Every structure is written in C-alpha cells, then in structure tokens.
PDB file of C-alpha atoms in Angstrom:
ATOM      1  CA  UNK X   1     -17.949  13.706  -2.716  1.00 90.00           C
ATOM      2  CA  UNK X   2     -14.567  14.415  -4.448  1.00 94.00           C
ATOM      3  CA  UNK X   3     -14.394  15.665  -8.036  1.00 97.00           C
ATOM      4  CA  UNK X   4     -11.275  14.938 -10.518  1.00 98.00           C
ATOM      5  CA  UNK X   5     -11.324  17.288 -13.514  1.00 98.00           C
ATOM      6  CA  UNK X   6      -8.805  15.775 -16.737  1.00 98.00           C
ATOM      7  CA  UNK X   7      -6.819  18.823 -18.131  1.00 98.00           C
ATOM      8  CA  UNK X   8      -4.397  19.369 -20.746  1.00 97.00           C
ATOM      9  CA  UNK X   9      -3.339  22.673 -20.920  1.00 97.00           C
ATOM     10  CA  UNK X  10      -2.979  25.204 -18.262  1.00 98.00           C
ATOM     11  CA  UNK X  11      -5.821  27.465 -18.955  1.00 98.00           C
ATOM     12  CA  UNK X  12      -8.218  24.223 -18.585  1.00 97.00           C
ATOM     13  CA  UNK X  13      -6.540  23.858 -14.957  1.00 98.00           C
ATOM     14  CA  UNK X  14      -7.216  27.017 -13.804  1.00 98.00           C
ATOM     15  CA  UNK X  15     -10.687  27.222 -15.579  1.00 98.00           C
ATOM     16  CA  UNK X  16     -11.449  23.558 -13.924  1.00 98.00           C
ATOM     17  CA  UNK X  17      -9.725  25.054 -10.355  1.00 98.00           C
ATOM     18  CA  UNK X  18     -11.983  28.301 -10.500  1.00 98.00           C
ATOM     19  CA  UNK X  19     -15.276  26.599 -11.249  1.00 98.00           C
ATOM     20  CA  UNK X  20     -14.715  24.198  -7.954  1.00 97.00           C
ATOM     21  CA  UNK X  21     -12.596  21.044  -8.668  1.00 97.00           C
ATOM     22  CA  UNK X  22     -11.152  19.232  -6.134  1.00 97.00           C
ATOM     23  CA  UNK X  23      -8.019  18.058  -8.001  1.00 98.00           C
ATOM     24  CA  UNK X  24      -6.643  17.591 -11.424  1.00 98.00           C
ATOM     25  CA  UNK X  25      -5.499  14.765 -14.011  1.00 98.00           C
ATOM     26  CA  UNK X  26      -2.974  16.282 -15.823  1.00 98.00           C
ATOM     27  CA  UNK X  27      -2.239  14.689 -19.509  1.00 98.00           C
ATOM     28  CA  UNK X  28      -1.768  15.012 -22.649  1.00 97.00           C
ATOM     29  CA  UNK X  29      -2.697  13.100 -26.004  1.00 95.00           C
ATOM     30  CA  UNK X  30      -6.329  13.069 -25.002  1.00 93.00           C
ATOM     31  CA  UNK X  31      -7.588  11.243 -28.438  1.00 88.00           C
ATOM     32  CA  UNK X  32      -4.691   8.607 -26.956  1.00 91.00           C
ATOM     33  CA  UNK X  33      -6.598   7.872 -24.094  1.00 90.00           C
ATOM     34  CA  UNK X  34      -4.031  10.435 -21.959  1.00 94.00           C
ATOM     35  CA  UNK X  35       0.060  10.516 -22.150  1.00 97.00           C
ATOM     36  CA  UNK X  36       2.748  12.173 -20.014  1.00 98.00           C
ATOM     37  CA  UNK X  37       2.872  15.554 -20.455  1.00 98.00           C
ATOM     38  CA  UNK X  38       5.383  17.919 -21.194  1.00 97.00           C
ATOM     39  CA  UNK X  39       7.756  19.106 -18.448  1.00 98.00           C
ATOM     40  CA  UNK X  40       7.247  22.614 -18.874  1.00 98.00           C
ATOM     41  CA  UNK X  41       3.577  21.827 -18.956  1.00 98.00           C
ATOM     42  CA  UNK X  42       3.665  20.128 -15.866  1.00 98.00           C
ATOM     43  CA  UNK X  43       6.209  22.692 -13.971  1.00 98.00           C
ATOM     44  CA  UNK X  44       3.723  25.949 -14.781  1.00 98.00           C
ATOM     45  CA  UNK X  45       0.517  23.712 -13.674  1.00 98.00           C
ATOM     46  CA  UNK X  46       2.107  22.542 -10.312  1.00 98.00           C
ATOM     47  CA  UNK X  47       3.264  26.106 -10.062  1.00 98.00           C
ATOM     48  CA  UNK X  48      -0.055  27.968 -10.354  1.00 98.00           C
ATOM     49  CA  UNK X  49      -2.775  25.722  -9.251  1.00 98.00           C
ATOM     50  CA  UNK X  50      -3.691  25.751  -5.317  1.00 98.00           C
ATOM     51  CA  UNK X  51      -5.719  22.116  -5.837  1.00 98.00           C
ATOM     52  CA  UNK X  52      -3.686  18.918  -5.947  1.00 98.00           C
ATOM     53  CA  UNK X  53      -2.320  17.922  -9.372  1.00 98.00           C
ATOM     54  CA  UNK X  54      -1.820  14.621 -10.073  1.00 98.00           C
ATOM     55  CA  UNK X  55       0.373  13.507 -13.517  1.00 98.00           C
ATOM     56  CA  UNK X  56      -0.356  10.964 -16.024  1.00 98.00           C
ATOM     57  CA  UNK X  57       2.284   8.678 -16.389  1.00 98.00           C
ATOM     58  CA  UNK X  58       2.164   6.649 -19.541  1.00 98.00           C
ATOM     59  CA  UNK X  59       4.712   6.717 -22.306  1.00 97.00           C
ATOM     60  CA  UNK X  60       3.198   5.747 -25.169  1.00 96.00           C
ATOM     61  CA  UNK X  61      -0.307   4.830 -25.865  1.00 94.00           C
ATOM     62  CA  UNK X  62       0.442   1.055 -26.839  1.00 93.00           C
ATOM     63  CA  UNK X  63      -1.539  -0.515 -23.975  1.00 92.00           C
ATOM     64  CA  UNK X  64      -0.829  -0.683 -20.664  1.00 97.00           C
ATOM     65  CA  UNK X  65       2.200  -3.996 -21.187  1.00 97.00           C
ATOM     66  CA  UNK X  66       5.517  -2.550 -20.852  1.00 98.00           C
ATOM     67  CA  UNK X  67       8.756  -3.173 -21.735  1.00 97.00           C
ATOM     68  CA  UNK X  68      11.911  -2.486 -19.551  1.00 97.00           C
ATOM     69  CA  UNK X  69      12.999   0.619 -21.037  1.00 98.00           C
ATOM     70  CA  UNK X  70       9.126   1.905 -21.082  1.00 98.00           C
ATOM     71  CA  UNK X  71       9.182   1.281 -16.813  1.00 98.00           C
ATOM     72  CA  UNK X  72      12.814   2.988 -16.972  1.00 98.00           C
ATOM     73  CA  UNK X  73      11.210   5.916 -18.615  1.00 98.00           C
ATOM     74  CA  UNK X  74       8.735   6.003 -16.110  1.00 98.00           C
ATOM     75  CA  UNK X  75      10.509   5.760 -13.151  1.00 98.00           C
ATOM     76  CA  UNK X  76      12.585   8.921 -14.488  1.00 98.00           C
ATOM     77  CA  UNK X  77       9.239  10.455 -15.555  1.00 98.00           C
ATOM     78  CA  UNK X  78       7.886  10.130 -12.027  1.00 98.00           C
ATOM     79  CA  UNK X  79      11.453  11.843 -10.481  1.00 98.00           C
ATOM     80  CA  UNK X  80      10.809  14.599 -12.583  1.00 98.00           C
ATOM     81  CA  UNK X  81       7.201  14.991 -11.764  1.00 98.00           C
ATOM     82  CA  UNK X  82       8.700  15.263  -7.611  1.00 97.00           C
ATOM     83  CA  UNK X  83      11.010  17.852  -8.639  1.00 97.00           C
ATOM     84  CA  UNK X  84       8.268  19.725 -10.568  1.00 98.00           C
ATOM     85  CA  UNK X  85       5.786  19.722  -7.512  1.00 97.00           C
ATOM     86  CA  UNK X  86       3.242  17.164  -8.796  1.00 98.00           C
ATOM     87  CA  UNK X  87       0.970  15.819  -5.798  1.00 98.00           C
ATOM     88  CA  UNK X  88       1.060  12.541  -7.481  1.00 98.00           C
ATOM     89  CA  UNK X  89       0.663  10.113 -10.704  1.00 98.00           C
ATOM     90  CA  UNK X  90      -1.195   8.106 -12.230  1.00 98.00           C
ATOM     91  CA  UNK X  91      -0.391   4.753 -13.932  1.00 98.00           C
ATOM     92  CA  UNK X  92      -1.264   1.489 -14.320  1.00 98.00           C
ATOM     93  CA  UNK X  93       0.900  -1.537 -15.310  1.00 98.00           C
ATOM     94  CA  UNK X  94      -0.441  -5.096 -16.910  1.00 98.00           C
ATOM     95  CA  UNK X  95       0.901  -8.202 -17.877  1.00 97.00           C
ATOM     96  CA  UNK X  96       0.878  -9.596 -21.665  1.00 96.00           C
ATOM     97  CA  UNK X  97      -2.476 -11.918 -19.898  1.00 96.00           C
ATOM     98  CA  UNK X  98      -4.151  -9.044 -18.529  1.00 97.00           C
ATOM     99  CA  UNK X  99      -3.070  -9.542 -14.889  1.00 98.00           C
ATOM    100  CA  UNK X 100      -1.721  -6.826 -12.721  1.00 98.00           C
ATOM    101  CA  UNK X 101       2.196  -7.099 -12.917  1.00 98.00           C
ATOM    102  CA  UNK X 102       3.806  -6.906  -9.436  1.00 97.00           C
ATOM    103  CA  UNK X 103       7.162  -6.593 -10.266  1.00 98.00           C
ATOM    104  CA  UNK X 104       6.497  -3.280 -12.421  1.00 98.00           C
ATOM    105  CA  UNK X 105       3.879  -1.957 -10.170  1.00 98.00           C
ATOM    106  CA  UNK X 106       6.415  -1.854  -7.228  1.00 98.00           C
ATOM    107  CA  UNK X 107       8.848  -0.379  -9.111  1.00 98.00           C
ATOM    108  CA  UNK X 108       7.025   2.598 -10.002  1.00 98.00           C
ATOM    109  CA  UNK X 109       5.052   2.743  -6.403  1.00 98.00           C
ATOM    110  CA  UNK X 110       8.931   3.011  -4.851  1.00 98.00           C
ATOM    111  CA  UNK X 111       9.656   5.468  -7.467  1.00 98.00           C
ATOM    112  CA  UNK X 112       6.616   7.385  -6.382  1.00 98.00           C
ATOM    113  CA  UNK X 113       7.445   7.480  -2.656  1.00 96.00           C
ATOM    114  CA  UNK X 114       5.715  10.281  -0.799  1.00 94.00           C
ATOM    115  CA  UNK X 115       3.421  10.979  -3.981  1.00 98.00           C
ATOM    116  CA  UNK X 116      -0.622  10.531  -3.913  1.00 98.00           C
ATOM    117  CA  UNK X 117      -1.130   7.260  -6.215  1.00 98.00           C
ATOM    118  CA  UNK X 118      -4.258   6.714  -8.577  1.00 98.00           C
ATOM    119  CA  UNK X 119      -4.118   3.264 -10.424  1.00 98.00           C
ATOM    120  CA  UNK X 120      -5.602   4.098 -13.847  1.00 97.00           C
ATOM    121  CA  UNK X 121      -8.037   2.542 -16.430  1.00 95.00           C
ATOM    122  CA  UNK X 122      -5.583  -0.025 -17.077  1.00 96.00           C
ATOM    123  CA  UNK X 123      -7.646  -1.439 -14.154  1.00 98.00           C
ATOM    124  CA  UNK X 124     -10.623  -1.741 -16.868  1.00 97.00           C
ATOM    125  CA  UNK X 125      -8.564  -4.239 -18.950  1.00 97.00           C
ATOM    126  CA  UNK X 126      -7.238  -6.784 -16.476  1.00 97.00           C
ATOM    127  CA  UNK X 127      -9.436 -10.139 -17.173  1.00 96.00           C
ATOM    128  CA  UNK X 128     -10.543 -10.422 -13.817  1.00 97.00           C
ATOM    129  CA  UNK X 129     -11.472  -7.222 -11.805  1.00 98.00           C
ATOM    130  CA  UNK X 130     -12.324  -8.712  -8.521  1.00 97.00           C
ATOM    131  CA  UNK X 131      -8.786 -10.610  -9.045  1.00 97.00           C
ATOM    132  CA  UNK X 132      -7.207  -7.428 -10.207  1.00 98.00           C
ATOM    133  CA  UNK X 133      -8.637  -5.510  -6.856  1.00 98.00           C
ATOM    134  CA  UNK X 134      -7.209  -7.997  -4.669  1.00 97.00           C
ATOM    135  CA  UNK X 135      -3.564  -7.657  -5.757  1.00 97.00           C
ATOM    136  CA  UNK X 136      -3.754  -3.649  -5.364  1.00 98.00           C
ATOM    137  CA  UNK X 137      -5.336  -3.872  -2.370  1.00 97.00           C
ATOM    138  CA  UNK X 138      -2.212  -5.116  -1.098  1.00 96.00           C
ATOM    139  CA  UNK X 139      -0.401  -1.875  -1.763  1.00 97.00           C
ATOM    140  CA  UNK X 140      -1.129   0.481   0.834  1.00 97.00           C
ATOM    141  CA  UNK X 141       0.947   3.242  -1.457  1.00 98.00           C
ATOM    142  CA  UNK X 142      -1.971   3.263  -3.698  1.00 98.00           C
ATOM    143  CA  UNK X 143      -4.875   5.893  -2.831  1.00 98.00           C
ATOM    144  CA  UNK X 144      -7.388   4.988  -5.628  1.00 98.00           C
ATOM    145  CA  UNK X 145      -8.626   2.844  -8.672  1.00 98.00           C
ATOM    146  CA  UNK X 146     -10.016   5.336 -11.631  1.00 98.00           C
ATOM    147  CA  UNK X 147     -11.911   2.552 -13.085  1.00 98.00           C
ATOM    148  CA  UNK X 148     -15.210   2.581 -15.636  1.00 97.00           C
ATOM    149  CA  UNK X 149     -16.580  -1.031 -14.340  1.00 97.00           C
ATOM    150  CA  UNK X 150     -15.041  -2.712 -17.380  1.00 95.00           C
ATOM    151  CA  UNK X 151     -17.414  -0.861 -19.519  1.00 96.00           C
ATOM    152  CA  UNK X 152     -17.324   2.346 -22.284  1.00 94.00           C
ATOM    153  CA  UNK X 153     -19.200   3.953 -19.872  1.00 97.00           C
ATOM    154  CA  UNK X 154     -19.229   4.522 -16.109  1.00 97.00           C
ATOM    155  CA  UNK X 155     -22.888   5.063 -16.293  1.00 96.00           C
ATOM    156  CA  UNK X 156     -23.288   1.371 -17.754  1.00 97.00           C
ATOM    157  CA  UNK X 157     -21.793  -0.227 -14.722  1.00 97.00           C
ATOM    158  CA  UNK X 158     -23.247   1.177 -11.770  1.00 97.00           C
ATOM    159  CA  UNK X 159     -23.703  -2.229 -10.329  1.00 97.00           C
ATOM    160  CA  UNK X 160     -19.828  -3.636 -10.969  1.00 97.00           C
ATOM    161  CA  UNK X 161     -19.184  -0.128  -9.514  1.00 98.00           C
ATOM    162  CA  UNK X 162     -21.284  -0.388  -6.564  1.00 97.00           C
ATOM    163  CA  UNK X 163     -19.814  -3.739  -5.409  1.00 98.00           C
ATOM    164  CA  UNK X 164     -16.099  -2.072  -5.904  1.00 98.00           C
ATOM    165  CA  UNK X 165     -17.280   0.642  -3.921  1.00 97.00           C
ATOM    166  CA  UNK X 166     -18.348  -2.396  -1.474  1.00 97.00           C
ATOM    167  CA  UNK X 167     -15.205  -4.029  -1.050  1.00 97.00           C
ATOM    168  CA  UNK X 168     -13.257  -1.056  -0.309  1.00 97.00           C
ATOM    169  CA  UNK X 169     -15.361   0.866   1.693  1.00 92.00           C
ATOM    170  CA  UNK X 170     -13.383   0.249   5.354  1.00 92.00           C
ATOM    171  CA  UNK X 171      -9.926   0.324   3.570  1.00 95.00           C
ATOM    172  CA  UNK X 172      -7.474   2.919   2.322  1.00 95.00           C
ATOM    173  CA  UNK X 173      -8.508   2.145  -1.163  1.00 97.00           C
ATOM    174  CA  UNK X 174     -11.084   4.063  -2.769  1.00 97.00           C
ATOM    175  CA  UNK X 175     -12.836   3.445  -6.043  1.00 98.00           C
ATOM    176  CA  UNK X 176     -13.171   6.681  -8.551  1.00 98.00           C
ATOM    177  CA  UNK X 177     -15.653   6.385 -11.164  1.00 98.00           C
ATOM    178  CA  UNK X 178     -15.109   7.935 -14.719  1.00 97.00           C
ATOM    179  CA  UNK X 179     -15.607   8.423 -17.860  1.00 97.00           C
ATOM    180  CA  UNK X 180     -19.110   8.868 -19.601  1.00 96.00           C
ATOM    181  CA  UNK X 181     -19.882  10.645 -16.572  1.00 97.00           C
ATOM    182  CA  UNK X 182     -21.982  13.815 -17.565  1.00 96.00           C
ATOM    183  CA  UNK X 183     -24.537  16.287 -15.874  1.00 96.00           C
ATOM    184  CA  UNK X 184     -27.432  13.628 -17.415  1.00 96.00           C
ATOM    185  CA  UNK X 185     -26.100  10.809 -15.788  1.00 97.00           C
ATOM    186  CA  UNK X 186     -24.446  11.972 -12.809  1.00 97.00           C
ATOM    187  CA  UNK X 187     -27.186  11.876 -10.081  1.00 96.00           C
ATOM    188  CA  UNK X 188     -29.039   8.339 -11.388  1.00 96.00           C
ATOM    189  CA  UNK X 189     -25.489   6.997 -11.640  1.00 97.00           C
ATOM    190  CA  UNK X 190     -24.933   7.865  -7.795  1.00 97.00           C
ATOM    191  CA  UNK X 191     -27.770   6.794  -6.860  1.00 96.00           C
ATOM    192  CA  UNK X 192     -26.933   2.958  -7.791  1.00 96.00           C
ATOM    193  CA  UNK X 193     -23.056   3.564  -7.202  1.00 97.00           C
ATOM    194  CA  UNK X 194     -22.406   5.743  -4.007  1.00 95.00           C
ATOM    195  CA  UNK X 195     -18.738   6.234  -4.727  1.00 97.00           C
ATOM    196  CA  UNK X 196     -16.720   9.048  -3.194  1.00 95.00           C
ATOM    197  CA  UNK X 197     -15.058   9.997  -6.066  1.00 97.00           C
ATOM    198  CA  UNK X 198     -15.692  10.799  -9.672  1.00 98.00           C
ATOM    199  CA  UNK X 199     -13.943  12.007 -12.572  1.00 98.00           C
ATOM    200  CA  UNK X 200     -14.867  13.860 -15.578  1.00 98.00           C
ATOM    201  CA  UNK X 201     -13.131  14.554 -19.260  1.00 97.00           C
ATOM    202  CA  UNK X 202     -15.355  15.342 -22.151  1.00 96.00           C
ATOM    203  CA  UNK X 203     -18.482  15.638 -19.694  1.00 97.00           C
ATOM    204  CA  UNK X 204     -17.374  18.831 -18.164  1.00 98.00           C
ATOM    205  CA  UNK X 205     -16.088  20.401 -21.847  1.00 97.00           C
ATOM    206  CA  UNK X 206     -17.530  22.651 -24.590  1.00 97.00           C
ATOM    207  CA  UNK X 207     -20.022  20.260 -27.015  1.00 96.00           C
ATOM    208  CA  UNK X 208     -18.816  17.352 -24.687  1.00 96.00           C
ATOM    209  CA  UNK X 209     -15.604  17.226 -26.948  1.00 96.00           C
ATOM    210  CA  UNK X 210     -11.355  17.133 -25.950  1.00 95.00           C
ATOM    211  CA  UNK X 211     -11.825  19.224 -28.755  1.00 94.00           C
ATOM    212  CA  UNK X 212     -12.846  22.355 -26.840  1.00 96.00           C
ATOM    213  CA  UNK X 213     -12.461  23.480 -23.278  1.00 96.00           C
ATOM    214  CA  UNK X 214     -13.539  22.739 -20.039  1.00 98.00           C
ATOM    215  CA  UNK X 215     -16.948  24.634 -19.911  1.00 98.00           C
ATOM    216  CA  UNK X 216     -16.726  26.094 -16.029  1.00 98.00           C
ATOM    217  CA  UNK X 217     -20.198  26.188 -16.306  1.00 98.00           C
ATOM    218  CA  UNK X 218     -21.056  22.001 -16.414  1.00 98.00           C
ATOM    219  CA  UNK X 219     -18.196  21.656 -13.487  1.00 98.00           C
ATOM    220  CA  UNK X 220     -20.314  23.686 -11.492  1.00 97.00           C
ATOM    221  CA  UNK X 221     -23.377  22.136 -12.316  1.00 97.00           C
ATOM    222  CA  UNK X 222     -22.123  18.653 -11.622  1.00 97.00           C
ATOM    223  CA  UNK X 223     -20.845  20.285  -8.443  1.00 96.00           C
ATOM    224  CA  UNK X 224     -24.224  21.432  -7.362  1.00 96.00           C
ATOM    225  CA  UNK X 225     -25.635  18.279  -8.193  1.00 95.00           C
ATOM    226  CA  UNK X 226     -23.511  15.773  -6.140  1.00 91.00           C
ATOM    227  CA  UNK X 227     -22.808  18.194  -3.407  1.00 82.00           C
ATOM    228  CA  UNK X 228     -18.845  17.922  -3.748  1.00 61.00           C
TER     229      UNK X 228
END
C-alpha cells in the first residue's frame, strides 16, 4: 500500500516525509481544488525532500477545458518542473463534453517525457468513466488515475472504485483513491476497494482543515492502519 500526502508549503512536506509518506502532491490554491505552485516553492521542495515529489499542473482553477495558451503554459510549466527536480506532474485535460482530449493530453505527456505521470480528478468529471479509462489506458506514459469514483467522497464509491481497481489490476495503470479519505474511513473503505494507492489532503491535517497543517500524527495512524 502506497500513501500520497497533498502539501503546500515546505514545512508540510517535510512534516508529511518524517511521519512516513511515500510521496508528495505538491500544490497550491488548496480552497481551488490545487494550482501550480510557485517555482521557488517547488525548487526548495524537490531540493530537500528524499520521497518523490510530484507537481500539480493546472493554471487556473476554471475546470479542467483548456485553451491553447493555458496547454502552452503548461507545457512550459512542466519544463520548469524537470529543471527544478520534480519526479513528476499531475494534470488532467477534458474536452468542452466531458471527454478526455487526446490531442492536449499528448502534448503534455511528450512534454513530460521521463517524468512519473498521475492523471488527476479531472478523471471524476468526464461523463463516462469506464469510457474515460479506456482512452488513458492507451497511454503507457501515464502511471496512475487519482480519482474519487465520481463522487464527493472516496469513501462513497468503494464499489465504482473497486471495479477501477478491477480493470487495471494486470496493467501499468493503477487507480489511487482520494479525497474524503480519513483515519474513520480508511480501513472499511479498503476493505470494499483494495486499491494500492491512496491519497490524503484535509484527512491527514489539524481539525481536518487546508486551514492548518498536516498533523504527523493522523499520517502515521493511517500508516499503521493500512500497513503502507
């Protein structure tokens, strides 16, 4: 079991590295569902974390539709995120009907060459999920789907999740569970939905908030639980 830790600052990197994660999702603009970061941000991160780091890139937090100057910017944001030491990015790309759009998705997978690849949440919006997985299953670039099941709440789609899981169990492809995720609902959620991978943003923080800071403590809690 693999555990992905959302930070936005550098102390909540090296407070989510010390209490056990596997890797980070670096971001910022939490309330915003998660943005690009800074540079400098992203530099000092890459610099003083030992576990992979892997970058958010998303320019604005307008949806997940993008124009051509929007996949220009993040094509250059990606570049930068090579030269800064990132292990990889994160992004997901959509068409105005909710499809996955090809022609921008293998843009920004060529721009990413030699970078780990997470498709994001976007995944959660596309009108047809099983549809949506077949597409990205063609893209051998891309390690993982961070996906809630189409719902709020990981937790209320264990069996959407489970059948993901499923259909990507002998491929490179895995499915990563997240959001709503919490020490409550970790194990019972497993249980139904034996994903490899799970992430974690306001469950692992002070009063469950991106208000406050990762609490080190419910990392290694969760930790203990799922045996990561």
């Amino acid at each position: 079991m693999f555990i992905e830790v959302i930070a936005d600052t550098l102390s909540d990197a090296l407070i989510a590295q010390e209490a056990g994660a596997g890797r980070i999702e670096l971001v910022t603009g939490l309330a915003e569902g998660g943005l690009t970061p800074g540079y400098a941000v992203i530099e000092r991160v890459c610099k003083e974390l030992k576990i992979p780091v892997n970058v958010m890139i998303r320019p604005h937090s307008r949806g997940f539709c993008y124009s051509e100057e929007d996949i220009e910017i993040m094509i250059e944001d990606i570049s930068i995120c090579k030269k800064l030491g990132a292990a990889g990015v994160v992004f997901g790309v959509l068409t105005s009907d909710h499809k996955i759009h090809n022609e921008h998705l293998n843009r920004l997978i060529h721009a990413a060459d030699g970078l780990d690849i997470t498709f994001h949440r976007a995944f959660d919006e596309t009108d047809d999920q099983f549809a949506a997985l077949e597409v990205i299953k063609e893209y051998p670039q891309i390690s993982r789907i961070l996906t809630s099941g189409g719902q709020s709440s990981a937790a209320d789609a264990s069996e959407r999740l489970k059948r993901l899981h499923e259909l990507t169990a002998d491929i490179h492809l895995k499915i990563m569970a997240g959001a709503g995720l919490s020490i409550d609902n970790i194990k019972a959620f497993l249980d139904e939905a034996p994903v490899t991978e799970v992430h974690f943003g306001t469950g692992v923080r002070f009063q469950s908030s991106y208000d406050h800071q990762i609490d080190p403590e419910r990392v290694r809690k969760i930790i203990k639980i799922i045996g990561a």
